[in-house]
Amino acid sequence: MIHQELKIIEKRYQAKITLLRILKFAVRLTREARRYQSRWINMQRNSEPEVDMEAKEERIPGLHPSYRDSEKLEFGCKHYKRNCKLVASCCNKSYTCRHCHDEATDHVMDRKATTMMMCMKCLIIQPIGPTCSTVSCNNLSMARYYCSICKLFDDERQIYHCPHCDLCRIGEGLGIDFFHCMNCNACMSKSLSKHICREKCLEVDCPICHEYIFTSSTPLRALSCGHIMHSSCFDAYTSTNYTCPICSKSLGDMQVYFGMIDAMLAEETIPEEYAGQTQEILCNDCEKRGIVSFHWLYHKCPSCGSYNTRLV
C-alpha cells in the first residue's frame, strides 16, 4: 500500500514539473513574440519607403510657371521677379511668394521654414537654393538676390539682410545707405541719423490700417512726433486730418492754416452773454496749459500760437 501511494505521489510531482516547464516555455514564447513585434513596429516607423517623385509632384498643386510679365515671358508674380516657386511647408502647395500664399489662403506662410522650391523652367521640385540643381537648367540662377535665412528671391531690387532685424530690407546695405538704430530696433536711412528715437518704434501696428509695421513691405513714413505709419496711409489720412492719430500733435508746420483761422475769427463777433468768459486749455503741440477767451470751436494756445488744443 505504501509503495503504491509513493508511486502516485511521484507521478503527481512529475506532472507538476512538466506543467511548470510548459508554462515557462509559453512565457518565453510570449516574451519573444512581443520583442519581435516591437522590433517590427520600430522598423515600420523608421523605414522611409521610396517615394515616386512624379506621384509626389502630382500631389502638390500649382506645379506650373507663373509670369510677372507674360508678354516678355518673365517669371515671377506681381510682388517679385524670380525663376522659382516656393513649396509652402504648412500646406504643401507651391506659390511664387509668401504674399501670393497669404492672399490665396486663410493662414500665414512661415517663409523661414521653407525647404523646397520648384524651378519654373524645368518644373522640378528640389531643395531650396540660389540655382537650379538639374542638369538641363545648367545652374540657372533663381534670382539675382537670394537670402538663405529668409528664403527670399528677388531679381530686380537691391536688398540686404539685417542681422539685427533678422529680416531682409530694401537698400544697398548697413553702413552704405542704411543704419540700424538699436534703441528703435529699426533700419533707417542714413539721412535720419538725427531722429526722434522711440524704443522699438516699428514693433507696432499701423494706426490707420493696423498692419504690423515691423514685417511690412510697404514704404513707411516717420512723423515729426516720432510715430510711424505707411506712406499710403499717411497720404489718405492727411487729406482730412492734420494731427497724429496717436499723440494728436500736428504733423507739420501749420502756421498758414492757423493764420487762416486767425483771419476768420477776427471777423466774428462773440455774443454778449459769452463776452469776457474764459476757458482753460491744454496744447497738444507744446503740452502747456493756458487761459483763453471763450469760443465754441477754436482755442489758440497763448504759448506757441497753435490751434491744436483741447479743453481741460
Short mmCIF file of C-alpha atoms in Angstrom, two decimals:
data_model
loop_
_atom_site.label_atom_id
_atom_site.label_comp_id
_atom_site.label_asym_id
_atom_site.label_seq_id
_atom_site.Cartn_x
_atom_site.Cartn_y
_atom_site.Cartn_z
CA MET A 1 0.00 0.00 0.00
CA ILE A 2 2.75 2.40 0.97
CA HIS A 3 4.70 1.59 -2.21
CA GLN A 4 1.67 2.36 -4.41
CA GLU A 5 1.00 5.64 -2.66
CA LEU A 6 4.61 6.72 -3.22
CA LYS A 7 4.30 5.95 -6.93
CA ILE A 8 1.12 8.05 -7.14
CA ILE A 9 2.83 10.96 -5.36
CA GLU A 10 5.85 10.65 -7.68
CA LYS A 11 3.63 10.75 -10.79
CA ARG A 12 1.80 13.80 -9.49
CA TYR A 13 5.15 15.53 -8.78
CA GLN A 14 6.44 14.76 -12.28
CA ALA A 15 3.18 16.08 -13.79
CA LYS A 16 3.57 19.35 -11.87
CA ILE A 17 7.18 19.67 -13.04
CA THR A 18 6.07 19.09 -16.65
CA LEU A 19 3.30 21.64 -16.28
CA LEU A 20 5.76 24.22 -14.89
CA ARG A 21 8.12 23.59 -17.80
CA ILE A 22 5.26 24.10 -20.27
CA LEU A 23 4.24 27.35 -18.53
CA LYS A 24 7.85 28.66 -18.56
CA PHE A 25 8.13 27.81 -22.25
CA ALA A 26 4.85 29.61 -23.00
CA VAL A 27 6.01 32.71 -21.11
CA ARG A 28 9.27 32.71 -23.01
CA LEU A 29 7.43 32.41 -26.32
CA THR A 30 5.17 35.32 -25.34
CA ARG A 31 8.18 37.48 -24.46
CA GLU A 32 9.92 36.63 -27.72
CA ALA A 33 6.74 37.41 -29.68
CA ARG A 34 6.39 40.77 -28.00
CA ARG A 35 10.06 41.56 -28.62
CA TYR A 36 9.81 40.77 -32.34
CA GLN A 37 6.55 42.69 -32.57
CA SER A 38 8.22 45.77 -31.01
CA ARG A 39 11.14 45.46 -33.43
CA TRP A 40 8.76 45.23 -36.38
CA ILE A 41 6.84 48.33 -35.27
CA ASN A 42 10.07 50.34 -34.89
CA MET A 43 11.24 49.21 -38.31
CA GLN A 44 7.96 50.34 -39.83
CA ARG A 45 8.20 53.71 -38.12
CA ASN A 46 11.83 54.34 -39.06
CA SER A 47 11.69 52.97 -42.58
CA GLU A 48 11.46 55.51 -45.40
CA PRO A 49 9.82 53.88 -48.39
CA GLU A 50 10.92 55.04 -51.79
CA VAL A 51 8.78 57.90 -52.97
CA ASP A 52 7.76 58.21 -56.55
CA MET A 53 8.73 61.81 -57.30
CA GLU A 54 6.25 62.01 -60.17
CA ALA A 55 3.44 60.88 -57.87
CA LYS A 56 4.62 63.29 -55.18
CA GLU A 57 4.67 66.19 -57.63
CA GLU A 58 1.14 65.33 -58.72
CA ARG A 59 0.00 65.76 -55.11
CA ILE A 60 1.44 69.31 -54.93
CA PRO A 61 -0.88 71.88 -56.54
CA GLY A 62 0.50 74.81 -58.53
CA LEU A 63 3.27 72.99 -60.41
CA HIS A 64 3.22 75.35 -63.36
CA PRO A 65 5.13 78.56 -64.14
CA SER A 66 3.77 81.98 -63.26
CA TYR A 67 4.71 85.16 -65.06
CA ARG A 68 5.43 88.68 -63.87
CA ASP A 69 5.23 89.81 -67.50
CA SER A 70 3.50 87.27 -69.73
CA GLU A 71 4.41 89.15 -72.92
CA LYS A 72 8.13 89.15 -72.13
CA LEU A 73 7.85 85.68 -70.54
CA GLU A 74 9.42 86.94 -67.31
CA PHE A 75 8.89 84.50 -64.45
CA GLY A 76 7.57 85.79 -61.13
CA CYS A 77 4.46 87.46 -59.74
CA LYS A 78 3.19 90.98 -59.00
CA HIS A 79 5.37 91.05 -55.88
CA TYR A 80 8.72 89.63 -57.08
CA LYS A 81 10.60 88.79 -60.24
CA ARG A 82 12.13 85.31 -59.77
CA ASN A 83 12.60 82.00 -61.56
CA CYS A 84 11.23 79.67 -58.89
CA LYS A 85 8.19 78.89 -56.77
CA LEU A 86 8.23 78.07 -53.07
CA VAL A 87 6.65 74.90 -51.71
CA ALA A 88 4.90 76.01 -48.52
CA SER A 89 5.69 73.68 -45.64
CA CYS A 90 2.35 74.48 -43.98
CA CYS A 91 0.04 73.27 -46.76
CA ASN A 92 2.39 71.55 -49.27
CA LYS A 93 1.32 73.84 -52.10
CA SER A 94 3.53 75.84 -54.43
CA TYR A 95 3.29 79.62 -54.64
CA THR A 96 5.51 82.20 -56.27
CA CYS A 97 6.00 84.04 -52.96
CA ARG A 98 4.66 84.23 -49.43
CA HIS A 99 2.41 87.17 -50.31
CA CYS A 100 0.71 85.14 -53.04
CA HIS A 101 0.26 82.34 -50.49
CA ASP A 102 -1.23 84.61 -47.82
CA GLU A 103 -3.63 86.20 -50.34
CA ALA A 104 -4.91 82.81 -51.52
CA THR A 105 -5.19 81.01 -48.15
CA ASP A 106 -6.59 81.59 -44.67
CA HIS A 107 -3.23 81.27 -42.91
CA VAL A 108 0.21 82.87 -42.98
CA MET A 109 3.23 81.20 -44.55
CA ASP A 110 6.37 80.75 -42.47
CA ARG A 111 8.91 81.57 -45.14
CA LYS A 112 11.89 80.61 -42.98
CA ALA A 113 10.52 77.06 -42.66
CA THR A 114 10.54 76.58 -46.45
CA THR A 115 12.89 73.80 -47.58
CA MET A 116 11.74 73.01 -51.14
CA MET A 117 11.31 75.03 -54.32
CA MET A 118 10.28 74.43 -57.92
CA CYS A 119 12.32 75.76 -60.82
CA MET A 120 9.84 77.36 -63.24
CA LYS A 121 11.98 76.42 -66.24
CA CYS A 122 12.25 72.66 -65.70
CA LEU A 123 9.31 72.35 -63.24
CA ILE A 124 11.37 70.09 -60.94
CA ILE A 125 10.88 70.24 -57.17
CA GLN A 126 14.22 70.36 -55.38
CA PRO A 127 15.87 71.64 -52.17
CA ILE A 128 15.78 75.40 -51.98
CA GLY A 129 18.91 77.21 -53.15
CA PRO A 130 20.28 80.05 -55.29
CA THR A 131 20.43 77.97 -58.51
CA CYS A 132 18.56 75.09 -60.12
CA SER A 133 20.23 71.75 -59.40
CA THR A 134 19.04 69.94 -62.54
CA VAL A 135 21.47 69.26 -65.37
CA SER A 136 19.10 70.60 -68.03
CA CYS A 137 19.00 74.07 -66.45
CA ASN A 138 22.80 74.29 -66.18
CA ASN A 139 22.85 76.08 -62.78
CA LEU A 140 20.16 78.58 -63.77
CA SER A 141 20.07 81.41 -61.20
CA MET A 142 16.75 81.66 -59.39
CA ALA A 143 17.26 85.41 -58.80
CA ARG A 144 20.00 88.00 -58.52
CA TYR A 145 19.44 88.18 -54.76
CA TYR A 146 18.89 85.13 -52.55
CA CYS A 147 18.76 85.03 -48.75
CA SER A 148 19.21 81.58 -47.24
CA ILE A 149 17.75 82.79 -43.92
CA CYS A 150 14.55 84.49 -45.13
CA LYS A 151 14.25 82.23 -48.21
CA LEU A 152 13.82 85.36 -50.30
CA PHE A 153 14.47 85.64 -54.06
CA ASP A 154 14.39 88.91 -55.98
CA ASP A 155 15.76 89.72 -59.42
CA GLU A 156 15.04 93.47 -59.57
CA ARG A 157 15.73 95.44 -56.38
CA GLN A 158 18.77 95.98 -54.19
CA ILE A 159 18.15 94.07 -50.97
CA TYR A 160 20.25 93.33 -47.88
CA HIS A 161 19.71 91.17 -44.81
CA CYS A 162 19.83 92.96 -41.46
CA PRO A 163 21.13 90.63 -38.71
CA HIS A 164 19.56 92.83 -36.02
CA CYS A 165 16.07 92.85 -37.56
CA ASP A 166 16.60 89.26 -38.77
CA LEU A 167 14.81 90.34 -41.95
CA CYS A 168 15.65 91.40 -45.48
CA ARG A 169 15.27 95.12 -46.22
CA ILE A 170 15.30 97.13 -49.46
CA GLY A 171 18.56 99.06 -49.81
CA GLU A 172 22.25 98.69 -50.55
CA GLY A 173 23.14 97.63 -47.02
CA LEU A 174 24.05 98.65 -43.49
CA GLY A 175 26.73 101.31 -43.44
CA ILE A 176 26.06 102.18 -47.09
CA ASP A 177 22.64 103.82 -47.25
CA PHE A 178 21.06 102.47 -44.06
CA PHE A 179 21.96 102.07 -40.39
CA HIS A 180 20.28 100.12 -37.60
CA CYS A 181 19.14 102.11 -34.56
CA MET A 182 19.45 99.70 -31.65
CA ASN A 183 17.04 101.66 -29.46
CA CYS A 184 14.33 101.94 -32.11
CA ASN A 185 15.24 98.42 -33.31
CA ALA A 186 14.78 99.59 -36.88
CA CYS A 187 16.77 100.08 -40.06
CA MET A 188 16.76 103.74 -41.06
CA SER A 189 18.14 105.81 -43.89
CA LYS A 190 21.45 107.49 -43.11
CA SER A 191 19.69 110.81 -43.72
CA LEU A 192 17.78 110.10 -40.48
CA SER A 193 20.90 109.82 -38.32
CA LYS A 194 19.30 112.54 -36.18
CA HIS A 195 15.77 111.43 -35.44
CA ILE A 196 13.26 111.22 -32.61
CA CYS A 197 14.27 107.93 -31.04
CA ARG A 198 11.47 105.75 -29.69
CA GLU A 199 12.18 102.33 -28.21
CA LYS A 200 11.04 99.58 -30.60
CA CYS A 201 9.05 102.11 -32.61
CA LEU A 202 8.44 99.70 -35.51
CA GLU A 203 7.11 96.87 -33.37
CA VAL A 204 3.56 98.25 -33.52
CA ASP A 205 0.59 98.21 -35.88
CA CYS A 206 -0.03 100.98 -38.38
CA PRO A 207 -2.55 103.32 -36.67
CA ILE A 208 -4.58 103.54 -39.88
CA CYS A 209 -4.69 100.04 -41.46
CA HIS A 210 -3.50 98.10 -38.38
CA GLU A 211 -0.92 96.03 -40.30
CA TYR A 212 2.16 95.01 -38.26
CA ILE A 213 4.79 97.52 -39.34
CA PHE A 214 7.98 95.64 -38.43
CA THR A 215 7.48 92.94 -41.09
CA SER A 216 5.55 95.09 -43.55
CA SER A 217 7.00 95.50 -47.05
CA THR A 218 5.03 98.71 -47.70
CA PRO A 219 7.02 102.01 -47.59
CA LEU A 220 6.81 103.80 -44.24
CA ARG A 221 6.54 107.44 -43.20
CA ALA A 222 8.13 108.76 -39.99
CA LEU A 223 6.04 111.54 -38.46
CA SER A 224 7.55 114.62 -36.84
CA CYS A 225 6.35 113.36 -33.44
CA GLY A 226 8.28 110.08 -33.86
CA HIS A 227 5.39 107.76 -34.68
CA ILE A 228 5.30 105.60 -37.83
CA MET A 229 2.65 104.78 -40.41
CA HIS A 230 2.56 103.58 -44.01
CA SER A 231 3.21 106.26 -46.61
CA SER A 232 -0.01 105.39 -48.44
CA CYS A 233 -1.94 105.55 -45.17
CA PHE A 234 -0.33 108.92 -44.42
CA ASP A 235 -1.43 110.35 -47.78
CA ALA A 236 -5.01 109.18 -47.29
CA TYR A 237 -5.19 110.27 -43.65
CA THR A 238 -3.74 113.75 -44.12
CA SER A 239 -6.31 114.59 -46.80
CA THR A 240 -8.78 115.21 -43.96
CA ASN A 241 -6.60 115.40 -40.80
CA TYR A 242 -3.51 117.28 -39.69
CA THR A 243 -2.80 115.71 -36.27
CA CYS A 244 -1.13 112.42 -35.33
CA PRO A 245 -3.79 109.74 -34.67
CA ILE A 246 -1.76 108.53 -31.66
CA CYS A 247 -0.48 111.60 -29.79
CA SER A 248 -2.57 114.35 -31.52
CA LYS A 249 0.47 116.52 -32.30
CA SER A 250 0.50 118.50 -35.54
CA LEU A 251 2.01 116.57 -38.43
CA GLY A 252 3.83 119.57 -39.89
CA ASP A 253 4.12 123.35 -39.99
CA MET A 254 0.52 124.56 -39.70
CA GLN A 255 1.22 128.31 -39.49
CA VAL A 256 -0.57 129.04 -42.77
CA TYR A 257 -3.66 127.16 -41.61
CA PHE A 258 -3.58 128.79 -38.19
CA GLY A 259 -3.24 132.21 -39.88
CA MET A 260 -6.42 131.48 -41.84
CA ILE A 261 -8.23 130.71 -38.58
CA ASP A 262 -6.96 134.00 -37.09
CA ALA A 263 -8.38 135.92 -40.05
CA MET A 264 -11.72 134.12 -39.79
CA LEU A 265 -12.06 134.72 -36.04
CA ALA A 266 -11.20 138.41 -36.47
CA GLU A 267 -14.39 138.83 -38.49
CA GLU A 268 -16.57 137.01 -35.95
CA THR A 269 -18.48 138.71 -33.14
CA ILE A 270 -18.91 136.87 -29.85
CA PRO A 271 -22.45 137.14 -28.37
CA GLU A 272 -22.69 139.44 -25.34
CA GLU A 273 -23.60 136.60 -22.95
CA TYR A 274 -20.22 134.94 -23.74
CA ALA A 275 -18.11 138.09 -23.86
CA GLY A 276 -15.42 138.16 -21.19
CA GLN A 277 -15.69 134.43 -20.41
CA THR A 278 -12.52 132.31 -20.45
CA GLN A 279 -11.63 128.65 -20.76
CA GLU A 280 -8.63 126.57 -19.68
CA ILE A 281 -6.96 124.60 -22.48
CA LEU A 282 -4.09 122.15 -22.99
CA CYS A 283 -1.99 122.48 -26.14
CA ASN A 284 -1.28 119.19 -27.94
CA ASP A 285 1.81 120.65 -29.62
CA CYS A 286 3.72 122.32 -26.76
CA GLU A 287 1.90 120.43 -23.98
CA LYS A 288 1.34 123.62 -21.96
CA ARG A 289 -1.83 124.81 -20.27
CA GLY A 290 -3.32 128.29 -20.73
CA ILE A 291 -6.36 130.51 -20.20
CA VAL A 292 -8.01 131.79 -23.38
CA SER A 293 -11.17 133.68 -24.37
CA PHE A 294 -14.31 131.62 -24.84
CA HIS A 295 -15.09 130.13 -28.23
CA TRP A 296 -17.27 127.14 -29.12
CA LEU A 297 -14.70 125.64 -31.58
CA TYR A 298 -11.28 127.30 -31.80
CA HIS A 299 -8.88 127.96 -28.91
CA LYS A 300 -5.46 129.40 -29.62
CA CYS A 301 -2.53 128.39 -27.40
CA PRO A 302 -1.05 131.55 -25.79
CA SER A 303 2.42 129.91 -25.67
CA CYS A 304 3.01 128.65 -29.21
CA GLY A 305 0.06 130.04 -31.17
CA SER A 306 -1.28 126.60 -32.14
CA TYR A 307 -4.98 125.89 -32.54
CA ASN A 308 -4.29 122.19 -31.92
CA THR A 309 -5.67 122.37 -28.38
CA ARG A 310 -8.31 120.77 -26.20
CA LEU A 311 -10.35 121.91 -23.23
CA VAL A 312 -9.24 120.83 -19.75
#
